[in-house]
Amino acid sequence: MPSATPDSLTITQPDDWHVHLRDGEALTVAVAHTAAQFRRAVVMPNLRPPVTTVVIAQDYAKRIQAALHSGAAFDPLMTLYLTDRLDPQEIHRAAATCQSDDGAQVVAVKLYPAGATTNSDAGVTDLRKVYPVLEVMQTLEMPLLVHGEVTSPEIDLFDREAVFIDTQLIPLRRDFPALKIVFEHITTTQAAQYVRDSGDLTAATITAHHLLFNRNAIFTGGIRPHYYCLPVLKRESHRLSLVAAATSGNPRFFLGTDSAPHATHLKEHATGCAGSYTAHAAIEMYAEVFEQADALHRLEAFASFHGPDFYGLARNTGHITIQRTAWQTPVDFAYGQARLTPLRAGEWLPWKLQ
Ligand code: NCD
Ligand code: ZN
Ligand code: ZN
């Protein structure tokens, strides 16, 4: 049970079930923030080139560990990037990493519909092409993590997640009734309802920014590129559905920040990149949402229990404490030769991780 006074909350150390850590100089910044908050994180494979084999994933995990400041206990949980050509044998190799202490675990496979989001051009062009891979995943109980948006230009940007459910996810589920699926970074009432009404094998991650903001945030007082991410923020009624799902206690909703760093000059640009950076203050932002919903007592399960339970991993044993202490977040961070502007840069947040 979480222990709480009105001004402090101690919970089991949380994990981030969806994060982008990047590579090279960017990795150092991103992993420091993530490891300061989370004991483990599911690391997305959309590097250039993408992480498509166990060898590449485990090499990447070594770079993540090397980028960590010594002493930080942090386990990256690695993922493979699903392409039309992924060899089903690679799923056997990935599953074997979860049975061995040799190298990082490769715990899941990520589906990016081709062209849906940042670095997704190598993604899947037609789900039927990867059915042999999905067969093996279903048998080996390896979760499929889904960026759930259709990519057709004729579909309105704000409808792409809802259309994905009807045209892709429902048929996929029908053809693979025993596949574990995580609907990543859900943004709509339709997605929250779909997951709620599906069985034990369908879960969803929810970001802090989709819980805190609706689409007005992108256009308040001018275009605000740091609020632009994919799937794009939706209208207020959808945000309220996500808050209801996250704070419901339903074990198939859990924390995934989708913290996605891009250099400031590439966000503040004529064609600004999609992705919001929240890793520097993630648990604080979730606490803010849960408190607003009068559900702080449910934060621990959402942040620390539901994720490992769904993945079949042990819960963490350490604890963190957050305190009601207003603090001003940094305006930006050094990011290699560039700068990184987080979401809500320079704003005051009510909760602070100790
Ligand atoms: C992510 C990124 O930048 O890698 N961007 C985003 O807007 N969420 C990719 C993703 O998760 O779709
Ligand atoms: Zn995505
Ligand atoms: Zn993402």
XYZ file of C-alpha atoms and ligand atoms in Angstrom:
368
model
C 0.000 0.000 0.000
C 1.228 3.518 -0.711
C 1.904 5.485 2.429
C 0.761 9.062 2.326
C 0.404 12.261 4.248
C -1.207 15.188 2.463
C 2.259 16.445 1.581
C 4.224 13.341 0.801
C 3.653 10.043 -0.975
C 5.901 6.984 -0.874
C 5.328 4.337 -3.531
C 7.100 1.304 -4.957
C 9.635 2.461 -7.515
C 7.845 2.880 -10.861
C 8.805 1.742 -14.359
C 8.285 3.517 -17.669
C 6.671 1.129 -20.151
C 7.311 3.356 -23.195
C 10.254 5.697 -23.613
C 12.601 7.002 -26.319
C 16.209 7.210 -25.140
C 17.822 7.868 -28.580
C 21.551 7.250 -29.031
C 24.925 9.014 -28.967
C 25.113 12.302 -27.029
C 21.319 12.513 -26.746
C 21.251 9.189 -24.927
C 23.309 10.517 -22.011
C 20.737 13.213 -21.254
C 17.660 11.062 -21.731
C 18.862 8.055 -19.751
C 19.939 10.190 -16.780
C 16.439 11.609 -16.429
C 14.693 8.278 -16.935
C 16.980 6.346 -14.559
C 16.531 9.008 -11.865
C 12.826 8.185 -11.767
C 12.339 4.651 -13.004
C 13.869 1.287 -12.126
C 13.186 -0.110 -15.622
C 11.993 1.242 -18.936
C 10.772 -0.276 -22.166
C 13.074 1.364 -24.708
C 11.608 2.082 -28.121
C 13.540 0.808 -31.154
C 12.961 3.681 -33.612
C 16.599 4.603 -34.030
C 18.163 5.222 -37.415
C 18.737 2.510 -38.524
C 16.019 0.767 -36.492
C 16.698 -1.900 -33.862
C 15.639 -5.005 -35.780
C 17.679 -7.839 -34.237
C 18.512 -9.130 -30.780
C 22.211 -8.448 -31.419
C 21.492 -4.800 -32.267
C 19.139 -4.470 -29.263
C 21.660 -5.906 -26.811
C 24.432 -3.679 -28.208
C 22.109 -0.708 -27.746
C 21.414 -1.837 -24.150
C 25.171 -1.824 -23.492
C 25.400 1.765 -24.750
C 22.489 2.672 -22.473
C 24.252 1.136 -19.450
C 27.529 2.845 -20.426
C 25.763 6.217 -20.635
C 24.430 5.852 -17.089
C 26.174 7.542 -14.242
C 27.761 4.875 -12.114
C 25.624 3.632 -9.280
C 22.227 4.144 -10.858
C 20.287 0.867 -10.804
C 18.409 0.839 -14.071
C 17.434 -1.954 -16.435
C 16.510 -1.116 -20.013
C 13.942 -3.563 -21.370
C 14.630 -3.784 -25.064
C 12.273 -4.009 -28.035
C 12.545 -5.026 -31.679
C 11.271 -2.884 -34.512
C 8.843 -4.872 -36.638
C 9.448 -4.580 -40.386
C 7.892 -6.416 -43.308
C 11.027 -8.566 -43.402
C 11.595 -9.481 -39.748
C 12.633 -13.154 -39.513
C 10.301 -15.166 -37.234
C 13.453 -16.855 -35.859
C 14.355 -13.487 -34.323
C 11.366 -13.859 -31.995
C 12.805 -17.141 -30.674
C 16.119 -15.359 -30.068
C 14.323 -12.515 -28.276
C 12.346 -14.920 -26.088
C 15.591 -16.684 -25.164
C 17.012 -13.423 -23.746
C 14.192 -13.423 -21.188
C 15.274 -16.878 -19.938
C 18.945 -15.959 -19.515
C 21.082 -13.544 -17.511
C 23.362 -13.015 -20.460
C 22.743 -9.548 -21.838
C 19.676 -7.312 -21.688
C 16.202 -8.785 -22.040
C 14.361 -8.178 -25.302
C 10.809 -8.169 -24.008
C 8.576 -7.036 -26.864
C 8.188 -6.148 -30.528
C 7.024 -2.719 -31.682
C 4.651 -2.165 -34.568
C 4.959 1.164 -36.357
C 2.641 1.436 -39.333
C 4.965 2.718 -42.079
C 4.989 6.531 -42.016
C 2.938 6.907 -38.814
C 5.485 8.765 -36.677
C 9.136 9.699 -36.051
C 11.532 7.243 -37.785
C 8.764 4.905 -38.893
C 9.587 4.695 -42.610
C 10.896 1.119 -42.134
C 7.614 0.163 -40.462
C 5.011 -2.357 -41.526
C 3.210 -1.627 -44.808
C 0.564 -4.367 -44.437
C -0.125 -6.361 -41.283
C -0.645 -9.563 -43.279
C 3.022 -9.507 -44.229
C 4.015 -10.039 -40.591
C 1.504 -12.748 -39.730
C 4.240 -15.463 -39.539
C 6.074 -13.316 -36.976
C 2.879 -12.677 -35.011
C 2.188 -16.451 -34.929
C 5.499 -17.037 -33.167
C 4.937 -14.093 -30.814
C 1.536 -15.441 -29.867
C 3.000 -18.878 -29.117
C 5.923 -17.482 -27.109
C 3.748 -14.907 -25.290
C 5.832 -12.007 -26.531
C 3.830 -8.759 -26.405
C 3.173 -6.702 -29.522
C 3.429 -2.979 -28.783
C 1.349 -0.947 -31.182
C 1.553 2.632 -32.410
C -2.147 2.620 -33.213
C -2.737 5.112 -35.990
C -3.603 4.630 -39.640
C -1.460 6.600 -42.040
C -3.772 7.276 -44.978
C -3.604 10.983 -45.827
C -7.352 11.068 -46.501
C -8.114 10.185 -42.865
C -8.317 13.247 -40.635
C -5.289 13.454 -38.321
C -7.514 13.518 -35.241
C -9.387 10.364 -36.331
C -6.387 8.154 -37.093
C -6.384 6.279 -33.780
C -10.124 5.539 -33.816
C -9.947 4.377 -37.448
C -6.975 2.151 -36.558
C -9.081 0.320 -33.982
C -11.825 -0.458 -36.493
C -9.706 -1.284 -39.525
C -6.534 -2.819 -38.004
C -6.805 -3.721 -34.341
C -10.155 -5.531 -34.351
C -9.167 -7.768 -37.308
C -5.723 -8.347 -35.762
C -7.275 -9.430 -32.491
C -9.702 -11.705 -34.312
C -6.824 -13.444 -36.128
C -4.591 -13.646 -33.029
C -6.894 -14.186 -30.051
C -4.027 -15.168 -27.722
C -1.505 -12.434 -28.652
C -0.503 -10.018 -25.894
C -1.057 -6.482 -27.200
C -0.168 -3.143 -25.660
C -1.971 -0.268 -27.343
C 0.678 2.390 -26.802
C 0.090 6.011 -25.800
C -3.696 5.940 -26.202
C -5.334 9.312 -26.784
C -9.044 8.771 -27.341
C -12.265 7.707 -25.649
C -12.545 4.973 -28.298
C -9.140 3.510 -27.384
C -9.835 3.630 -23.646
C -13.172 1.883 -24.188
C -11.665 -0.680 -26.548
C -9.010 -1.654 -23.997
C -11.442 -1.630 -21.099
C -13.837 -3.939 -22.960
C -11.120 -6.301 -24.235
C -9.864 -9.287 -22.279
C -6.779 -9.815 -20.141
C -4.408 -9.820 -23.112
C -4.986 -6.210 -24.178
C -3.443 -3.336 -22.235
C -2.571 0.314 -22.849
C 0.028 2.832 -21.825
C -1.026 6.418 -21.131
C 1.334 9.414 -21.193
C 1.409 12.230 -18.658
C 0.894 14.830 -21.354
C -2.246 13.203 -22.758
C -3.616 13.124 -19.197
C -2.764 16.780 -18.545
C -3.551 18.541 -21.811
C -6.065 18.713 -24.601
C -5.411 19.974 -28.115
C -5.978 23.605 -27.193
C -2.495 23.456 -25.623
C -0.947 23.297 -29.097
C -2.611 26.568 -30.137
C -2.748 28.748 -27.023
C -1.344 32.207 -27.792
C 0.348 30.932 -30.956
C 1.635 27.570 -32.182
C 3.367 25.725 -29.361
C 5.517 23.047 -30.961
C 6.526 21.354 -27.721
C 2.933 20.163 -27.336
C 3.050 18.506 -30.737
C 3.406 14.747 -30.467
C 1.870 11.727 -32.120
C -0.796 10.646 -31.692
C -1.680 14.323 -31.471
C -3.465 15.679 -28.368
C -7.248 15.373 -28.664
C -10.250 17.344 -27.413
C -11.128 17.634 -23.714
C -13.701 14.817 -23.668
C -10.969 12.389 -24.734
C -8.588 13.658 -22.061
C -11.276 13.063 -19.454
C -11.726 9.472 -20.702
C -7.983 8.879 -20.349
C -7.951 10.274 -16.802
C -10.894 8.030 -15.922
C -9.078 4.981 -17.350
C -5.735 5.726 -15.683
C -7.287 6.369 -12.285
C -9.852 3.547 -12.486
C -7.634 0.893 -10.910
C -8.092 -1.312 -14.001
C -4.804 -3.291 -14.203
C -4.676 -3.096 -17.986
C -3.823 0.626 -17.965
C -0.301 1.597 -16.963
C 2.362 4.263 -17.127
C 4.251 4.920 -20.349
C 5.631 8.426 -20.721
C 6.432 8.322 -24.463
C 9.030 10.904 -23.491
C 10.530 11.634 -26.918
C 13.442 14.076 -27.026
C 14.103 16.210 -30.098
C 16.553 19.116 -30.200
C 14.857 22.467 -29.560
C 15.719 23.822 -33.017
C 14.056 20.800 -34.658
C 10.869 21.288 -32.617
C 10.766 25.056 -33.143
C 10.917 24.645 -36.898
C 8.672 25.052 -39.960
C 8.149 21.270 -39.920
C 8.691 20.623 -36.227
C 9.297 17.039 -35.095
C 6.608 15.091 -33.238
C 7.434 14.226 -29.639
C 7.185 15.766 -26.163
C 9.915 15.459 -23.548
C 8.687 14.704 -20.021
C 11.311 12.351 -18.561
C 12.790 15.057 -16.308
C 9.532 15.343 -14.305
C 7.420 12.363 -15.293
C 6.238 10.949 -11.988
C 5.582 14.486 -10.759
C 3.284 15.172 -13.694
C 1.397 11.902 -13.194
C 1.020 12.750 -9.479
C -0.480 16.108 -10.450
C -3.090 14.387 -12.641
C -3.948 11.750 -10.059
C -4.311 14.374 -7.357
C -6.603 16.495 -9.550
C -8.743 13.358 -9.994
C -8.710 12.677 -6.266
C -6.967 9.371 -6.956
C -3.440 9.716 -5.535
C -4.024 6.410 -3.736
C -4.166 4.715 -7.163
C -0.928 6.193 -8.531
C 1.259 3.361 -7.207
C -0.673 0.581 -8.942
C -0.754 2.492 -12.243
C 2.920 3.442 -12.096
C 4.487 0.415 -10.410
C 2.266 -2.691 -10.465
C 0.108 -2.953 -13.580
C 3.019 -2.827 -16.039
C 5.147 -5.648 -14.604
C 2.034 -7.720 -13.934
C 0.995 -7.507 -17.587
C 4.515 -8.229 -18.876
C 4.911 -11.114 -16.431
C 7.872 -9.505 -14.656
C 8.508 -9.084 -10.937
C 7.383 -5.863 -9.286
C 10.148 -3.578 -8.021
C 11.074 -3.706 -4.352
C 12.587 -0.239 -3.835
C 10.583 2.895 -3.103
C 10.459 6.544 -4.086
C 8.955 9.502 -2.282
C 7.393 12.511 -3.888
C 6.721 15.628 -1.887
C 4.375 18.538 -2.308
C 7.075 21.101 -2.939
C 6.600 23.622 -5.707
C 9.647 23.691 -7.967
C 10.456 25.415 -11.194
C 11.511 23.090 -13.987
C 14.553 23.999 -16.089
C 13.962 26.032 -19.228
C 16.100 23.605 -21.223
C 18.927 21.092 -21.028
C 22.206 20.672 -22.889
C 21.631 18.051 -25.602
C 24.891 17.232 -27.345
C 25.748 20.386 -29.293
C 22.092 21.452 -29.176
C 19.463 22.219 -26.528
C 16.494 20.157 -25.386
C 13.309 21.939 -24.315
C 11.088 19.860 -22.054
C 7.320 20.101 -21.896
C 6.246 22.893 -19.496
C 9.742 24.386 -19.566
C 10.296 26.862 -16.747
C 6.871 26.203 -15.205
C 6.187 25.534 -11.539
C 5.103 21.987 -10.721
C 3.405 21.099 -7.426
C 5.099 17.718 -6.731
C 8.810 16.946 -6.535
C 10.624 13.623 -6.497
C 12.965 13.398 -3.504
C 7.998 9.549 -30.966
C 9.461 9.862 -31.283
O 9.815 11.036 -31.397
O 10.265 8.922 -31.417
N 7.227 10.737 -31.212
C 6.000 11.025 -30.722
O 5.445 12.058 -31.106
N 5.402 10.250 -29.856
C 7.543 8.369 -31.757
C 6.244 7.762 -31.265
O 6.146 7.274 -30.153
O 5.263 7.741 -32.034
Zn 4.257 6.029 -31.175
Zn 6.797 6.621 -28.508
